[in-house]
Amino acid sequence: MSCSEPEGRGGDPQQTGVVFNIQRFSIEDGPGIRTTVFMKGCPMRCVWCHNPEGIAFERQLMWFDVRCIGARDCLEACPNGALELGRSGMTIDRERCDACGRCADACPARALELVGKDYTPHEAFQEVYRDEAFYRNSGGGVTVSGGEPSMQPRFVAELLRLSKEAGLHTALDTCGFASGTVLEKLLESADMVLLDLKHMDPAKHLELTGVELEPVLENARMVSSSGRPVWVRTPVVPGCTDSAENIASIGRFIAEELPSVERWDLLAFNNTCGSKYSRLDMTWELEGVPLLSAEAMEALAEKARAAGVPEVCWSGTTRSS
Ligand code: SF4
Ligand code: SF4
């Protein structure tokens, strides 16, 4: 896959963006209390992705078995005959489903949900601005995340611009695999950047994320040279990214080439997303992979601190022994 500028989604301030979640009171996506706008669509295919609903650009239907009361209104509502409810649950024919949402509207138990909603930049901004007082009191603001926000550059640029114009602190959360030109444009209205660095071995990076490493490193250098404060984030996934060698190698890269990095977050692997995969008819490849221990995370954090990055933090659920 290349990381050239995406076509299509763009044009003017009325350009809609496909958003899969607007999360208020977030405290993990930058400083203070924030609202995080999650954009749909990502060029990476990380095997550990815990937001699989953010990968595809298109809207998708999800069925929640625990909510289903077997009312069957959805089957009648579907104009394409895309649903089948049997003993083993709901089957969604995704070839036939055009994500019209009629089944979700018809379901009295809200067992079907469409993931992905169109917003204009102004509509998204209005959602974000509701919590302005919380941002002001906590040093927070808005973070645009994903998926990968640079996949919908004109919407995101306008949302960041509106937010900044209103005096909100703005953060861009990127996986780094993007057109450098697009990222530069988005940086114009971003006060800071959250940047993922996952693996420093090019072959492993390709195997684990589906994309080349070098464009990510190039963009990391560009973002840092823009002078924007950067928080690097590394998902620590057993058997994938959790070797001391990988952490030391990321640390060396940050210390030697990314002078504007203020903080490095190590995010412990989370295995609670299996149900999301099944609701999307996707395969969760890390089924049964155990959580890391707090001791293992602390040891990796020590390794990271040894690289000389100003602040290293780790977070996430860990197993008790
Ligand atoms: S970059 Fe993030 S959203 Fe994209 S596949 Fe990887 S973990 Fe998922
Ligand atoms: S979203 Fe529309 S096409 Fe898809 S299953 Fe529901 S009613 Fe049918």
Tab-separated table of C-alpha atoms in Angstrom, residues 7-256:
chain	number	residue	atom	x	y	z
A	7	GLU	CA	-8.684	10.878	-3.221
A	8	GLY	CA	-12.318	11.737	-2.896
A	9	ARG	CA	-13.285	12.941	0.535
A	10	GLY	CA	-12.545	16.583	0.329
A	11	GLY	CA	-13.339	19.996	-0.940
A	12	ASP	CA	-14.821	22.525	1.441
A	13	PRO	CA	-15.934	23.169	5.030
A	14	GLN	CA	-19.170	21.299	4.318
A	15	GLN	CA	-17.244	18.169	3.383
A	16	THR	CA	-18.555	15.405	5.583
A	17	GLY	CA	-16.261	13.058	7.453
A	18	VAL	CA	-17.097	9.514	8.534
A	19	VAL	CA	-16.714	9.321	12.308
A	20	PHE	CA	-17.088	6.139	14.337
A	21	ASN	CA	-17.036	7.610	17.813
A	22	ILE	CA	-16.894	10.922	19.604
A	23	GLN	CA	-15.590	10.150	23.062
A	24	ARG	CA	-16.055	12.796	25.714
A	25	PHE	CA	-13.996	13.018	28.920
A	26	SER	CA	-11.060	11.153	27.484
A	27	ILE	CA	-7.903	11.354	29.585
A	28	GLU	CA	-5.642	9.148	27.477
A	29	ASP	CA	-5.372	11.083	24.238
A	30	GLY	CA	-3.236	14.055	25.213
A	31	PRO	CA	-3.109	16.458	28.158
A	32	GLY	CA	-6.114	17.220	30.375
A	33	ILE	CA	-9.716	16.266	29.746
A	34	ARG	CA	-10.357	15.879	26.029
A	35	THR	CA	-12.933	14.922	23.470
A	36	THR	CA	-11.566	12.440	20.969
A	37	VAL	CA	-13.073	12.284	17.501
A	38	PHE	CA	-12.403	8.882	15.941
A	39	MET	CA	-12.294	8.926	12.135
A	40	LYS	CA	-13.104	5.824	10.135
A	41	GLY	CA	-10.494	4.386	7.769
A	42	CYS	CA	-6.915	3.263	8.386
A	43	PRO	CA	-4.133	2.251	5.980
A	44	MET	CA	-2.596	-0.087	8.562
A	45	ARG	CA	-3.789	-3.553	9.546
A	46	CYS	CA	-2.161	-4.010	12.941
A	47	VAL	CA	-2.757	-7.528	14.203
A	48	TRP	CA	-3.500	-6.170	17.705
A	49	CYS	CA	-5.857	-3.366	16.597
A	50	HIS	CA	-8.469	-2.926	19.286
A	51	ASN	CA	-10.583	-0.579	17.177
A	52	PRO	CA	-11.366	-2.857	14.209
A	53	GLU	CA	-14.475	-0.768	13.537
A	54	GLY	CA	-12.099	2.070	12.614
A	55	ILE	CA	-10.196	0.189	9.914
A	56	ALA	CA	-12.664	0.192	7.009
A	57	PHE	CA	-13.637	3.551	5.626
A	58	GLU	CA	-17.203	2.433	4.882
A	59	ARG	CA	-20.027	2.308	7.387
A	60	GLN	CA	-20.523	-1.204	8.799
A	61	LEU	CA	-23.309	-3.053	10.520
A	62	MET	CA	-22.697	-4.705	13.889
A	63	TRP	CA	-24.992	-7.218	15.610
A	64	PHE	CA	-24.978	-7.474	19.404
A	65	ASP	CA	-26.069	-10.987	20.355
A	66	VAL	CA	-26.637	-10.113	24.022
A	67	ARG	CA	-29.207	-7.470	23.086
A	68	CYS	CA	-31.132	-9.503	20.515
A	69	ILE	CA	-34.653	-10.526	21.607
A	70	GLY	CA	-35.434	-12.348	18.355
A	71	ALA	CA	-38.079	-9.830	17.286
A	72	ARG	CA	-37.160	-10.264	13.587
A	73	ASP	CA	-38.307	-6.714	12.669
A	74	CYS	CA	-34.867	-6.208	11.149
A	75	LEU	CA	-35.364	-9.036	8.643
A	76	GLU	CA	-38.533	-7.442	7.327
A	77	ALA	CA	-36.984	-3.991	7.233
A	78	CYS	CA	-34.028	-4.987	5.069
A	79	PRO	CA	-34.695	-4.184	1.410
A	80	ASN	CA	-31.772	-6.337	0.271
A	81	GLY	CA	-32.489	-9.582	2.098
A	82	ALA	CA	-29.086	-9.308	3.733
A	83	LEU	CA	-30.042	-10.684	7.156
A	84	GLU	CA	-30.698	-14.189	8.357
A	85	LEU	CA	-31.474	-15.061	11.959
A	86	GLY	CA	-30.865	-18.692	12.842
A	87	ARG	CA	-30.008	-20.809	15.849
A	88	SER	CA	-26.404	-19.724	15.779
A	89	GLY	CA	-27.308	-16.061	15.591
A	90	MET	CA	-27.502	-13.366	12.951
A	91	THR	CA	-25.788	-13.766	9.608
A	92	ILE	CA	-25.115	-10.536	7.743
A	93	ASP	CA	-24.518	-10.935	4.024
A	94	ARG	CA	-22.011	-8.123	3.709
A	95	GLU	CA	-22.025	-8.311	-0.088
A	96	ARG	CA	-25.694	-7.438	-0.097
A	97	CYS	CA	-25.691	-5.020	2.826
A	98	ASP	CA	-25.331	-1.414	1.703
A	99	ALA	CA	-25.348	-0.040	5.260
A	100	CYS	CA	-28.655	1.776	4.815
A	101	GLY	CA	-29.417	1.376	8.539
A	102	ARG	CA	-33.089	0.432	8.151
A	103	CYS	CA	-32.652	-2.761	10.186
A	104	ALA	CA	-31.028	-0.836	13.013
A	105	ASP	CA	-33.893	1.661	13.034
A	106	ALA	CA	-36.434	-1.160	13.081
A	107	CYS	CA	-34.869	-3.166	15.908
A	108	PRO	CA	-36.718	-2.499	19.202
A	109	ALA	CA	-33.760	-3.845	21.220
A	110	ARG	CA	-31.030	-1.855	19.444
A	111	ALA	CA	-29.262	-5.135	18.659
A	112	LEU	CA	-28.076	-3.814	15.297
A	113	GLU	CA	-25.933	-0.722	15.041
A	114	LEU	CA	-24.331	1.058	12.147
A	115	VAL	CA	-20.756	2.040	12.851
A	116	GLY	CA	-19.820	5.278	11.136
A	117	LYS	CA	-21.781	8.484	10.875
A	118	ASP	CA	-21.335	11.436	8.552
A	119	TYR	CA	-20.606	14.777	10.180
A	120	THR	CA	-19.803	18.134	8.678
A	121	PRO	CA	-16.781	19.737	10.329
A	122	HIS	CA	-19.097	22.235	12.009
A	123	GLU	CA	-21.371	19.520	13.399
A	124	ALA	CA	-18.397	17.685	14.862
A	125	PHE	CA	-17.018	20.942	16.224
A	126	GLN	CA	-20.333	21.683	17.950
A	127	GLU	CA	-20.152	18.293	19.680
A	128	VAL	CA	-16.595	18.984	20.759
A	129	TYR	CA	-17.242	22.516	21.944
A	130	ARG	CA	-19.886	21.358	24.461
A	131	ASP	CA	-17.117	20.537	26.930
A	132	GLU	CA	-15.119	23.709	26.482
A	133	ALA	CA	-15.293	24.502	30.220
A	134	PHE	CA	-13.744	21.125	31.094
A	135	TYR	CA	-10.908	21.712	28.652
A	136	ARG	CA	-10.256	25.157	30.059
A	137	ASN	CA	-10.105	23.907	33.642
A	138	SER	CA	-7.972	20.848	32.925
A	139	GLY	CA	-5.659	22.003	30.160
A	140	GLY	CA	-7.431	19.664	27.756
A	141	GLY	CA	-8.933	20.041	24.327
A	142	VAL	CA	-9.814	18.072	21.231
A	143	THR	CA	-7.935	15.108	19.761
A	144	VAL	CA	-8.654	13.815	16.279
A	145	SER	CA	-7.830	10.130	16.088
A	146	GLY	CA	-8.923	7.027	14.227
A	147	GLY	CA	-8.453	4.865	12.300
A	148	GLU	CA	-6.126	7.351	10.709
A	149	PRO	CA	-7.297	10.983	10.530
A	150	SER	CA	-5.156	11.830	7.519
A	151	MET	CA	-7.355	9.505	5.431
A	152	GLN	CA	-10.011	12.258	5.543
A	153	PRO	CA	-7.762	15.298	5.339
A	154	ARG	CA	-10.124	18.071	4.341
A	155	PHE	CA	-12.686	17.274	7.019
A	156	VAL	CA	-10.002	16.916	9.675
A	157	ALA	CA	-8.178	20.087	8.622
A	158	GLU	CA	-11.408	22.039	8.923
A	159	LEU	CA	-12.379	20.495	12.269
A	160	LEU	CA	-8.942	21.319	13.675
A	161	ARG	CA	-9.109	24.835	12.224
A	162	LEU	CA	-12.544	25.520	13.743
A	163	SER	CA	-11.401	24.170	17.098
A	164	LYS	CA	-8.228	26.209	17.137
A	165	GLU	CA	-10.055	29.342	16.053
A	166	ALA	CA	-12.370	28.832	19.060
A	167	GLY	CA	-9.340	28.709	21.364
A	168	LEU	CA	-9.330	24.952	21.970
A	169	HIS	CA	-6.103	22.993	22.319
A	170	THR	CA	-5.849	20.618	19.359
A	171	ALA	CA	-4.053	17.274	19.002
A	172	LEU	CA	-3.632	15.051	15.981
A	173	ASP	CA	-3.267	11.330	16.678
A	174	THR	CA	-1.621	9.620	13.716
A	175	CYS	CA	-0.215	6.190	12.908
A	176	GLY	CA	2.377	8.017	10.812
A	177	PHE	CA	1.644	6.200	7.567
A	178	ALA	CA	0.305	9.124	5.586
A	179	SER	CA	1.166	11.530	2.835
A	180	GLY	CA	3.744	13.981	4.197
A	181	THR	CA	1.947	16.798	2.377
A	182	VAL	CA	-1.335	15.911	4.066
A	183	LEU	CA	0.288	15.703	7.487
A	184	GLU	CA	1.961	19.086	6.990
A	185	LYS	CA	-1.416	20.596	6.156
A	186	LEU	CA	-3.028	19.064	9.247
A	187	LEU	CA	-0.173	20.290	11.427
A	188	GLU	CA	-1.122	23.891	10.609
A	189	SER	CA	-3.968	23.682	13.125
A	190	ALA	CA	-2.579	21.040	15.468
A	191	ASP	CA	-0.979	22.179	18.727
A	192	MET	CA	0.545	18.763	19.311
A	193	VAL	CA	0.871	15.322	17.775
A	194	LEU	CA	0.361	11.846	19.172
A	195	LEU	CA	2.449	9.536	17.029
A	196	ASP	CA	2.572	5.749	16.993
A	197	LEU	CA	5.924	3.979	16.729
A	198	LYS	CA	5.363	0.250	16.817
A	199	HIS	CA	8.331	-1.705	15.567
A	200	MET	CA	11.766	-0.650	14.341
A	201	ASP	CA	12.515	-3.743	12.313
A	202	PRO	CA	11.257	-3.083	8.753
A	203	ALA	CA	10.295	-6.708	8.060
A	204	LYS	CA	8.473	-7.083	11.382
A	205	HIS	CA	6.751	-3.747	10.880
A	206	LEU	CA	5.444	-4.876	7.513
A	207	GLU	CA	4.372	-8.231	8.899
A	208	LEU	CA	2.591	-6.770	11.929
A	209	THR	CA	1.005	-3.637	10.453
A	210	GLY	CA	0.749	-4.396	6.731
A	211	VAL	CA	2.736	-1.289	5.732
A	212	GLU	CA	6.360	-0.225	5.254
A	213	LEU	CA	8.251	1.331	8.164
A	214	GLU	CA	10.265	3.978	6.318
A	215	PRO	CA	7.369	6.393	5.514
A	216	VAL	CA	6.417	6.312	9.200
A	217	LEU	CA	9.961	7.243	10.241
A	218	GLU	CA	10.132	9.949	7.599
A	219	ASN	CA	6.889	11.486	8.813
A	220	ALA	CA	8.034	11.208	12.421
A	221	ARG	CA	11.130	13.262	11.544
A	222	MET	CA	9.022	15.806	9.661
A	223	VAL	CA	6.500	16.176	12.496
A	224	SER	CA	9.279	16.627	15.034
A	225	SER	CA	11.110	19.167	12.877
A	226	SER	CA	7.888	21.221	12.716
A	227	GLY	CA	8.508	21.914	16.403
A	228	ARG	CA	5.106	20.621	17.527
A	229	PRO	CA	5.305	18.783	20.837
A	230	VAL	CA	5.031	15.053	20.191
A	231	TRP	CA	3.889	12.233	22.438
A	232	VAL	CA	5.009	8.890	21.026
A	233	ARG	CA	2.818	5.879	21.698
A	234	THR	CA	3.906	2.253	21.455
A	235	PRO	CA	1.456	-0.615	21.833
A	236	VAL	CA	3.254	-3.305	23.817
A	237	VAL	CA	1.953	-6.587	22.460
A	238	PRO	CA	3.267	-9.988	23.609
A	239	GLY	CA	5.270	-11.711	20.904
A	240	CYS	CA	4.922	-8.700	18.580
A	241	THR	CA	6.407	-5.490	19.955
A	242	ASP	CA	7.379	-6.371	23.525
A	243	SER	CA	11.054	-7.235	23.126
A	244	ALA	CA	13.568	-5.154	25.074
A	245	GLU	CA	15.459	-4.803	21.805
A	246	ASN	CA	12.484	-3.216	20.048
A	247	ILE	CA	11.862	-0.759	22.884
A	248	ALA	CA	15.555	0.156	23.010
A	249	SER	CA	15.589	0.656	19.265
A	250	ILE	CA	12.531	2.948	19.318
A	251	GLY	CA	14.158	4.797	22.215
A	252	ARG	CA	17.351	5.377	20.226
A	253	PHE	CA	15.362	6.706	17.271
A	254	ILE	CA	13.432	9.118	19.477
A	255	ALA	CA	16.537	10.312	21.307
A	256	GLU	CA	18.615	10.777	18.187
